[in-house]
Steps between C-alpha positions, in 0.01 A plus 500: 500500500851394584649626250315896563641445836862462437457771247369741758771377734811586271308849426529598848864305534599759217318807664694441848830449313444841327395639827757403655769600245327829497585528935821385416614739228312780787743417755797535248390843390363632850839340705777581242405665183347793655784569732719472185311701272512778797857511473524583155252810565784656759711756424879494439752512774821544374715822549559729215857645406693299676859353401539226764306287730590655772329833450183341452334418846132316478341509778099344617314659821224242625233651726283375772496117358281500864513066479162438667483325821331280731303734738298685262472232271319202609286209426539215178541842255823584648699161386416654140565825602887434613597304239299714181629792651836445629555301124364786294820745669719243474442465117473848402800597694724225361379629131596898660803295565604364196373781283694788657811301643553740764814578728281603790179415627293724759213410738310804567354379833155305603655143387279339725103564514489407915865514580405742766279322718649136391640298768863371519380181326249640271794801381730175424260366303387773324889614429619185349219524284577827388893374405304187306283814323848698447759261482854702495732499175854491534687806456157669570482677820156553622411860700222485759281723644239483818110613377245552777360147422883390626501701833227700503456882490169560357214377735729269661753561756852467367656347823870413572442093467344564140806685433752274594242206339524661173904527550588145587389417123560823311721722724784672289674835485283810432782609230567237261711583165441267186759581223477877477180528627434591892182418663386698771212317761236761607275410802197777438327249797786597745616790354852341458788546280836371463770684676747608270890455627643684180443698239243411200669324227528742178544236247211249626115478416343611825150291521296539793229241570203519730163288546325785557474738236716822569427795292080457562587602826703837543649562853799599673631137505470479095681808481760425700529124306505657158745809646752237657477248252515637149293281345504371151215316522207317759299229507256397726163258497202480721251649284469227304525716145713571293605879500751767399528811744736774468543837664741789446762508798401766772092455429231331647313373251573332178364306205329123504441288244406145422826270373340352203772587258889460536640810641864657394640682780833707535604409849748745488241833516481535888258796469252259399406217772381170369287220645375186381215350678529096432159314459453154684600183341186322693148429326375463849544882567194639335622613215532376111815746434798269664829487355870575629723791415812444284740767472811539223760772635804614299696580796755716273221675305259523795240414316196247611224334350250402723179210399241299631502142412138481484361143702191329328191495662446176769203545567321526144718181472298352792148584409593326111592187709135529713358567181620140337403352862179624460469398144638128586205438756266604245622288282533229679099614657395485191632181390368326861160645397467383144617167618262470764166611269612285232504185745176604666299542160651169414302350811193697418455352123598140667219551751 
Protein backbone atom coordinates (compact mmCIF):
# COMPACT_ATOMS: atom_id res chain seq x y z
CA UNK A 1 0.00 0.00 0.00
CA UNK A 2 2.98 2.17 0.78
CA UNK A 3 4.67 1.61 -1.84
CA UNK A 4 1.27 2.56 -4.48
CA UNK A 5 1.32 5.62 -2.44
CA UNK A 6 4.69 7.01 -3.02
CA UNK A 7 4.22 5.93 -6.56
CA UNK A 8 1.12 8.04 -6.96
CA UNK A 9 2.93 10.80 -5.11
CA UNK A 10 6.02 11.15 -7.53
CA UNK A 11 3.30 10.86 -10.53
CA UNK A 12 1.76 13.98 -9.50
CA UNK A 13 5.41 15.50 -8.27
CA UNK A 14 6.27 14.93 -12.09
CA UNK A 15 2.86 16.31 -13.47
CA UNK A 16 3.31 19.74 -11.40
CA UNK A 17 6.97 19.98 -12.51
CA UNK A 18 5.79 19.69 -16.17
CA UNK A 19 3.06 22.06 -15.39
CA UNK A 20 4.94 24.26 -14.14
CA UNK A 21 7.75 24.24 -16.77
CA UNK A 22 4.98 24.51 -19.24
CA UNK A 23 3.83 28.31 -17.26
CA UNK A 24 7.27 29.03 -17.26
CA UNK A 25 8.30 28.55 -20.88
CA UNK A 26 4.46 30.70 -21.35
CA UNK A 27 5.78 33.61 -19.67
CA UNK A 28 9.06 33.52 -21.78
CA UNK A 29 7.19 33.41 -25.04
CA UNK A 30 4.13 35.75 -24.03
CA UNK A 31 6.75 38.53 -22.12
CA UNK A 32 9.71 38.45 -24.62
CA UNK A 33 9.51 36.20 -27.55
CA UNK A 34 6.43 37.62 -28.90
CA UNK A 35 7.55 41.17 -28.66
CA UNK A 36 10.71 39.94 -30.47
CA UNK A 37 9.24 37.97 -33.07
CA UNK A 38 7.01 41.29 -33.78
CA UNK A 39 9.99 43.11 -34.58
CA UNK A 40 11.22 41.00 -37.17
CA UNK A 41 7.65 41.29 -38.99
CA UNK A 42 8.30 45.38 -39.32
CA UNK A 43 9.27 46.95 -42.18
CA UNK A 44 12.64 48.57 -43.04
CA UNK A 45 13.57 52.04 -42.06
CA UNK A 46 16.52 53.05 -43.60
CA UNK A 47 16.75 55.82 -46.34
CA UNK A 48 17.42 54.90 -49.86
CA UNK A 49 20.12 56.73 -52.13
CA UNK A 50 21.83 58.34 -49.81
CA UNK A 51 25.78 59.02 -49.68
CA UNK A 52 26.17 60.16 -46.06
CA UNK A 53 24.56 59.98 -42.75
CA UNK A 54 23.57 63.08 -42.71
CA UNK A 55 20.99 63.03 -45.46
CA UNK A 56 19.25 60.32 -43.91
CA UNK A 57 16.85 61.66 -41.11
CA UNK A 58 14.68 58.76 -39.13
CA UNK A 59 12.24 59.99 -37.46
CA UNK A 60 9.13 58.05 -34.91
CA UNK A 61 5.67 60.00 -34.21
CA UNK A 62 3.98 58.43 -30.97
CA UNK A 63 0.27 59.21 -30.58
CA UNK A 64 -2.07 59.55 -27.74
CA UNK A 65 0.05 57.01 -25.34
CA UNK A 66 -3.20 58.51 -23.03
CA UNK A 67 -1.21 56.77 -19.57
CA UNK A 68 -4.38 55.91 -17.63
CA UNK A 69 -5.08 57.53 -14.42
CA UNK A 70 -6.48 57.47 -11.09
CA UNK A 71 -10.00 59.04 -11.44
CA UNK A 72 -11.48 56.86 -13.93
CA UNK A 73 -9.68 53.99 -12.91
CA UNK A 74 -10.37 52.67 -9.59
CA UNK A 75 -10.62 49.83 -7.24
CA UNK A 76 -7.85 46.57 -6.68
CA UNK A 77 -7.95 46.29 -10.90
CA UNK A 78 -6.24 49.49 -11.30
CA UNK A 79 -2.76 48.45 -9.42
CA UNK A 80 -2.65 45.90 -12.50
CA UNK A 81 -3.87 48.25 -14.74
CA UNK A 82 -0.87 50.98 -14.19
CA UNK A 83 1.77 48.83 -14.13
CA UNK A 84 0.51 46.16 -17.31
CA UNK A 85 -0.24 49.11 -19.11
CA UNK A 86 2.22 51.71 -18.48
CA UNK A 87 5.00 48.47 -18.95
CA UNK A 88 3.51 47.27 -22.21
CA UNK A 89 4.45 51.23 -23.82
CA UNK A 90 7.41 51.26 -22.18
CA UNK A 91 8.60 47.97 -23.86
CA UNK A 92 7.33 48.42 -27.23
CA UNK A 93 8.62 51.89 -27.45
CA UNK A 94 12.14 51.04 -26.28
CA UNK A 95 12.08 48.13 -29.16
CA UNK A 96 10.59 51.37 -31.73
CA UNK A 97 13.66 52.73 -30.15
CA UNK A 98 16.29 50.54 -30.83
CA UNK A 99 14.94 49.30 -34.13
CA UNK A 100 14.72 52.62 -35.97
CA UNK A 101 17.52 54.65 -34.03
CA UNK A 102 15.91 57.81 -34.67
CA UNK A 103 17.26 61.54 -34.58
CA UNK A 104 13.89 62.87 -33.52
CA UNK A 105 11.10 61.72 -31.63
CA UNK A 106 7.45 63.35 -31.76
CA UNK A 107 4.52 63.19 -29.29
CA UNK A 108 1.44 63.80 -31.15
CA UNK A 109 -0.58 64.99 -28.12
CA UNK A 110 -3.00 63.11 -25.42
CA UNK A 111 0.19 61.77 -23.31
CA UNK A 112 -1.85 61.61 -20.42
CA UNK A 113 -5.43 59.76 -20.26
CA UNK A 114 -6.78 62.43 -17.23
CA UNK A 115 -4.17 65.09 -17.48
CA UNK A 116 -7.00 67.45 -17.90
CA UNK A 117 -8.94 67.18 -14.91
CA UNK A 118 -5.78 65.81 -12.72
CA UNK A 119 -4.87 67.80 -9.82
CA UNK A 120 -1.43 69.46 -9.22
CA UNK A 121 -0.40 66.29 -7.33
CA UNK A 122 -2.12 63.73 -9.33
CA UNK A 123 -0.49 65.62 -12.92
CA UNK A 124 3.04 65.09 -11.00
CA UNK A 125 2.41 61.79 -10.58
CA UNK A 126 1.05 60.91 -13.62
CA UNK A 127 4.05 62.96 -15.55
CA UNK A 128 6.93 61.30 -13.94
CA UNK A 129 5.38 58.23 -14.87
CA UNK A 130 5.11 59.08 -18.30
CA UNK A 131 9.23 60.06 -18.38
CA UNK A 132 9.69 56.35 -16.54
CA UNK A 133 7.31 55.02 -19.75
CA UNK A 134 9.55 57.31 -22.22
CA UNK A 135 12.74 57.69 -20.74
CA UNK A 136 14.82 60.38 -22.99
CA UNK A 137 18.01 59.25 -25.09
CA UNK A 138 20.82 61.42 -25.39
CA UNK A 139 21.26 63.29 -28.44
CA UNK A 140 17.47 62.56 -28.94
CA UNK A 141 15.32 65.51 -28.64
CA UNK A 142 11.80 64.72 -27.89
CA UNK A 143 8.79 67.08 -29.64
CA UNK A 144 5.54 67.41 -27.69
CA UNK A 145 2.26 68.12 -28.42
CA UNK A 146 -1.07 68.97 -26.16
CA UNK A 147 -4.25 66.33 -27.15
CA UNK A 148 -7.65 67.18 -25.69
CA UNK A 149 -7.02 64.48 -22.97
CA UNK A 150 -3.94 67.12 -21.97
CA UNK A 151 -6.09 70.35 -21.84
CA UNK A 152 -9.16 69.63 -23.06
CA UNK A 153 -11.06 70.76 -26.20
CA UNK A 154 -13.45 68.11 -26.95
CA UNK A 155 -16.22 67.81 -24.23
CA UNK A 156 -14.03 69.38 -21.80
CA UNK A 157 -13.23 72.91 -21.31
CA UNK A 158 -9.68 73.74 -22.31
CA UNK A 159 -9.05 76.42 -19.54
CA UNK A 160 -5.95 78.66 -19.01
CA UNK A 161 -4.61 76.55 -15.72
CA UNK A 162 -4.72 73.27 -17.96
CA UNK A 163 -2.71 75.16 -20.33
CA UNK A 164 -0.08 76.39 -18.34
CA UNK A 165 -0.35 72.65 -16.38
CA UNK A 166 0.48 70.97 -19.51
CA UNK A 167 3.49 73.67 -20.09
CA UNK A 168 5.33 73.45 -16.83
CA UNK A 169 6.25 69.73 -18.00
CA UNK A 170 6.17 69.89 -21.79
CA UNK A 171 6.17 73.61 -22.75
CA UNK A 172 8.63 74.27 -25.76
CA UNK A 173 8.72 76.40 -28.88
CA UNK A 174 5.93 75.87 -31.47
CA UNK A 175 8.86 75.84 -34.27
CA UNK A 176 11.46 73.43 -33.49
CA UNK A 177 14.17 72.43 -36.32
CA UNK A 178 15.90 68.89 -35.99
CA UNK A 179 18.79 68.57 -38.57
CA UNK A 180 17.14 69.71 -41.77
CA UNK A 181 13.89 68.99 -40.81
CA UNK A 182 11.42 71.88 -39.35
CA UNK A 183 8.50 71.03 -37.30
CA UNK A 184 5.67 73.16 -37.29
CA UNK A 185 3.03 72.81 -33.93
CA UNK A 186 -0.64 73.14 -35.10
CA UNK A 187 -3.31 73.79 -32.37
CA UNK A 188 -6.69 72.71 -34.53
CA UNK A 189 -8.25 73.01 -30.58
CA UNK A 190 -7.28 76.77 -30.50
CA UNK A 191 -6.95 77.43 -33.87
CA UNK A 192 -3.24 78.46 -33.33
CA UNK A 193 -0.20 78.59 -35.34
CA UNK A 194 3.23 79.68 -35.00
CA UNK A 195 3.99 83.17 -35.98
CA UNK A 196 6.48 83.25 -38.51
CA UNK A 197 9.35 86.18 -38.06
CA UNK A 198 11.04 85.29 -41.53
CA UNK A 199 10.78 83.79 -44.49
CA UNK A 200 10.25 79.80 -44.97
CA UNK A 201 13.44 78.04 -45.25
CA UNK A 202 13.96 76.73 -49.03
CA UNK A 203 16.41 74.09 -48.29
CA UNK A 204 14.58 72.47 -45.08
CA UNK A 205 11.85 69.64 -44.75
CA UNK A 206 8.81 71.61 -43.68
CA UNK A 207 6.73 69.03 -41.28
CA UNK A 208 3.73 70.24 -39.71
CA UNK A 209 2.30 68.27 -36.77
CA UNK A 210 -1.13 68.41 -35.22
CA UNK A 211 -3.20 66.09 -32.70
CA UNK A 212 -6.03 66.62 -34.47
CA UNK A 213 -6.18 65.43 -37.83
CA UNK A 214 -6.02 68.36 -40.46
CA UNK A 215 -7.00 67.54 -43.91
CA UNK A 216 -10.51 65.52 -42.56
CA UNK A 217 -11.52 68.80 -41.78
CA UNK A 218 -11.42 71.52 -44.65
CA UNK A 219 -11.86 75.20 -43.49
CA UNK A 220 -10.51 78.52 -43.84
CA UNK A 221 -7.95 77.89 -41.01
CA UNK A 222 -6.50 74.64 -42.98
CA UNK A 223 -6.22 76.67 -45.91
CA UNK A 224 -4.58 79.30 -44.61
CA UNK A 225 -2.01 76.59 -42.60
CA UNK A 226 -1.26 74.69 -45.75
CA UNK A 227 -1.11 78.30 -47.90
CA UNK A 228 1.42 79.84 -45.27
CA UNK A 229 3.26 76.92 -44.49
CA UNK A 230 4.21 74.93 -47.54
CA UNK A 231 4.03 71.80 -46.24
CA UNK A 232 5.99 68.74 -47.07
CA UNK A 233 4.33 66.63 -44.98
CA UNK A 234 1.66 66.23 -41.61
CA UNK A 235 1.10 64.15 -39.03
CA UNK A 236 -1.37 64.09 -36.57
CA UNK A 237 -3.12 61.28 -34.06
CA UNK A 238 -6.36 61.19 -32.24
CA UNK A 239 -8.15 58.79 -34.25
CA UNK A 240 -6.50 56.13 -33.00
CA UNK A 241 -5.77 54.45 -36.75
CA UNK A 242 -3.50 54.37 -38.78
CA UNK A 243 -4.21 56.38 -42.09
CA UNK A 244 -2.85 58.03 -45.23
CA UNK A 245 -4.88 61.18 -46.52
CA UNK A 246 -3.95 63.29 -49.33
CA UNK A 247 -5.65 66.03 -51.30
CA UNK A 248 -4.65 68.06 -54.35
CA UNK A 249 -3.73 71.75 -53.22
CA UNK A 250 -6.71 74.23 -53.80
CA UNK A 251 -9.59 71.28 -53.17
CA UNK A 252 -11.68 70.24 -50.56
CA UNK A 253 -11.70 66.88 -50.56
CA UNK A 254 -9.13 64.25 -51.03
CA UNK A 255 -8.26 60.58 -50.81
CA UNK A 256 -8.13 58.23 -47.40
CA UNK A 257 -6.70 55.19 -46.94
CA UNK A 258 -5.70 52.75 -44.28
CA UNK A 259 -1.58 52.73 -43.57
CA UNK A 260 -1.09 49.08 -43.69
CA UNK A 261 1.74 49.12 -46.15
CA UNK A 262 4.94 51.38 -46.22
CA UNK A 263 4.25 54.38 -48.24
CA UNK A 264 7.01 56.20 -50.68
CA UNK A 265 6.28 59.74 -50.90
CA UNK A 266 8.02 62.62 -52.94
CA UNK A 267 7.86 65.44 -50.46
CA UNK A 268 8.93 67.65 -52.93
CA UNK A 269 5.36 67.61 -55.20
CA UNK A 270 3.52 70.52 -53.37
CA UNK A 271 0.44 70.08 -55.60
CA UNK A 272 -0.19 67.04 -53.77
CA UNK A 273 -0.88 67.47 -49.82
CA UNK A 274 0.04 64.58 -47.61
CA UNK A 275 -1.13 63.42 -44.18
CA UNK A 276 -0.39 60.64 -42.03
CA UNK A 277 -2.81 59.82 -39.39
CA UNK A 278 -0.63 57.95 -36.46
CA UNK A 279 -2.49 55.05 -34.61
CA UNK A 280 -2.18 54.84 -30.68
CA UNK A 281 0.59 53.01 -29.07
CA UNK A 282 -2.02 52.02 -26.07
CA UNK A 283 -3.92 48.52 -25.87
CA UNK A 284 -6.17 50.28 -23.49
CA UNK A 285 -7.66 52.47 -26.36
CA UNK A 286 -10.08 50.09 -27.92
CA UNK A 287 -8.42 49.08 -30.58
CA UNK A 288 -6.10 45.89 -31.70
CA UNK A 289 -4.27 48.08 -34.59
CA UNK A 290 -1.52 50.06 -32.25
CA UNK A 291 1.80 50.76 -33.44
CA UNK A 292 4.01 54.05 -33.94
CA UNK A 293 4.97 55.75 -37.16
CA UNK A 294 8.62 55.66 -38.35
CA UNK A 295 9.58 57.79 -41.08
CA UNK A 296 13.07 57.60 -43.38
CA UNK A 297 13.54 61.07 -45.30
CA UNK A 298 16.37 61.69 -47.80
CA UNK A 299 16.46 65.27 -47.17
CA UNK A 300 18.56 65.82 -50.58
CA UNK A 301 16.33 63.50 -52.65
CA UNK A 302 13.08 64.44 -50.87
CA UNK A 303 12.04 61.32 -50.75
CA UNK A 304 10.16 59.50 -47.58
CA UNK A 305 9.18 56.23 -46.59
CA UNK A 306 6.65 56.13 -44.19
CA UNK A 307 5.62 52.51 -41.83
CA UNK A 308 3.81 51.29 -39.07
CA UNK A 309 5.66 49.28 -36.58
CA UNK A 310 2.83 47.09 -35.94
CA UNK A 311 2.36 46.46 -31.69
CA UNK A 312 1.22 42.83 -30.72
CA UNK A 313 -1.94 42.31 -29.32
CA UNK A 314 -2.10 42.77 -25.11
CA UNK A 315 -4.99 41.80 -24.66
CA UNK A 316 -5.15 38.27 -26.51
CA UNK A 317 -1.93 38.05 -24.37
CA UNK A 318 -4.13 38.54 -21.25
CA UNK A 319 -7.01 36.24 -21.89
CA UNK A 320 -3.98 33.21 -22.69
CA UNK A 321 -2.76 34.07 -19.12
CA UNK A 322 -6.72 33.75 -17.64
CA UNK A 323 -6.89 30.86 -19.70
CA UNK A 324 -3.77 28.94 -17.78
CA UNK A 325 -5.39 30.52 -14.46
CA UNK A 326 -8.37 28.93 -15.20
CA UNK A 327 -6.79 25.72 -16.23
CA UNK A 328 -4.46 25.71 -12.91
CA UNK A 329 -7.64 25.74 -10.55
CA UNK A 330 -8.97 22.96 -12.42
CA UNK A 331 -6.24 21.20 -12.04
CA UNK A 332 -5.55 21.69 -8.88
CA UNK A 333 -9.94 21.07 -8.35
CA UNK A 334 -9.51 18.14 -9.73
CA UNK A 335 -6.66 16.84 -7.90
CA UNK A 336 -8.47 18.13 -4.30
CA UNK A 337 -11.44 16.04 -5.53
CA UNK A 338 -9.81 12.77 -6.42
CA UNK A 339 -7.95 13.02 -3.21
CA UNK A 340 -10.82 13.55 -1.18
CA UNK A 341 -13.10 10.42 -2.82
CA UNK A 342 -10.23 8.23 -2.66
CA UNK A 343 -9.86 8.88 1.26
CA UNK A 344 -13.61 8.71 1.80
CA UNK A 345 -14.08 5.24 -0.07
CA UNK A 346 -11.13 4.17 1.96
CA UNK A 347 -13.37 4.82 5.19
CA UNK A 348 -16.37 3.27 3.60
CA UNK A 349 -14.63 -0.34 2.86
CA UNK A 350 -13.00 0.06 6.58
CA UNK A 351 -16.51 0.57 7.96
Amino acid sequence: MKLKLSRFLMHRRKKKNLFFLFVFISLISVEYLTYYLQTLSWPDTECTEVTTDEECMKLIFVADPQLIGEELETGFKSIFSFWDSDRYVKRTFSYAMVNVQPQAVVFLGDLLDEGSIASEEAHKRYVDRFKWVFPEQKNVPYIYLPGDNDIGGEGDPMTRLKIQKFEKHFGQPDIIRVKGITFYKINRMRYQFPKLTHALPENETRIIVSHLPLLTHPSPFIDHIVEKFEPNLIFSGHEHVAAHLSIVQGQRLGRTEALVDPVELELDQFQVINEIMVPTCSYRMGTVDMGYAAVSINTKTQRATVVILALPDRFRQLYFYLGMLIVLILYYLAIATFVFFRKYFKRCIYL
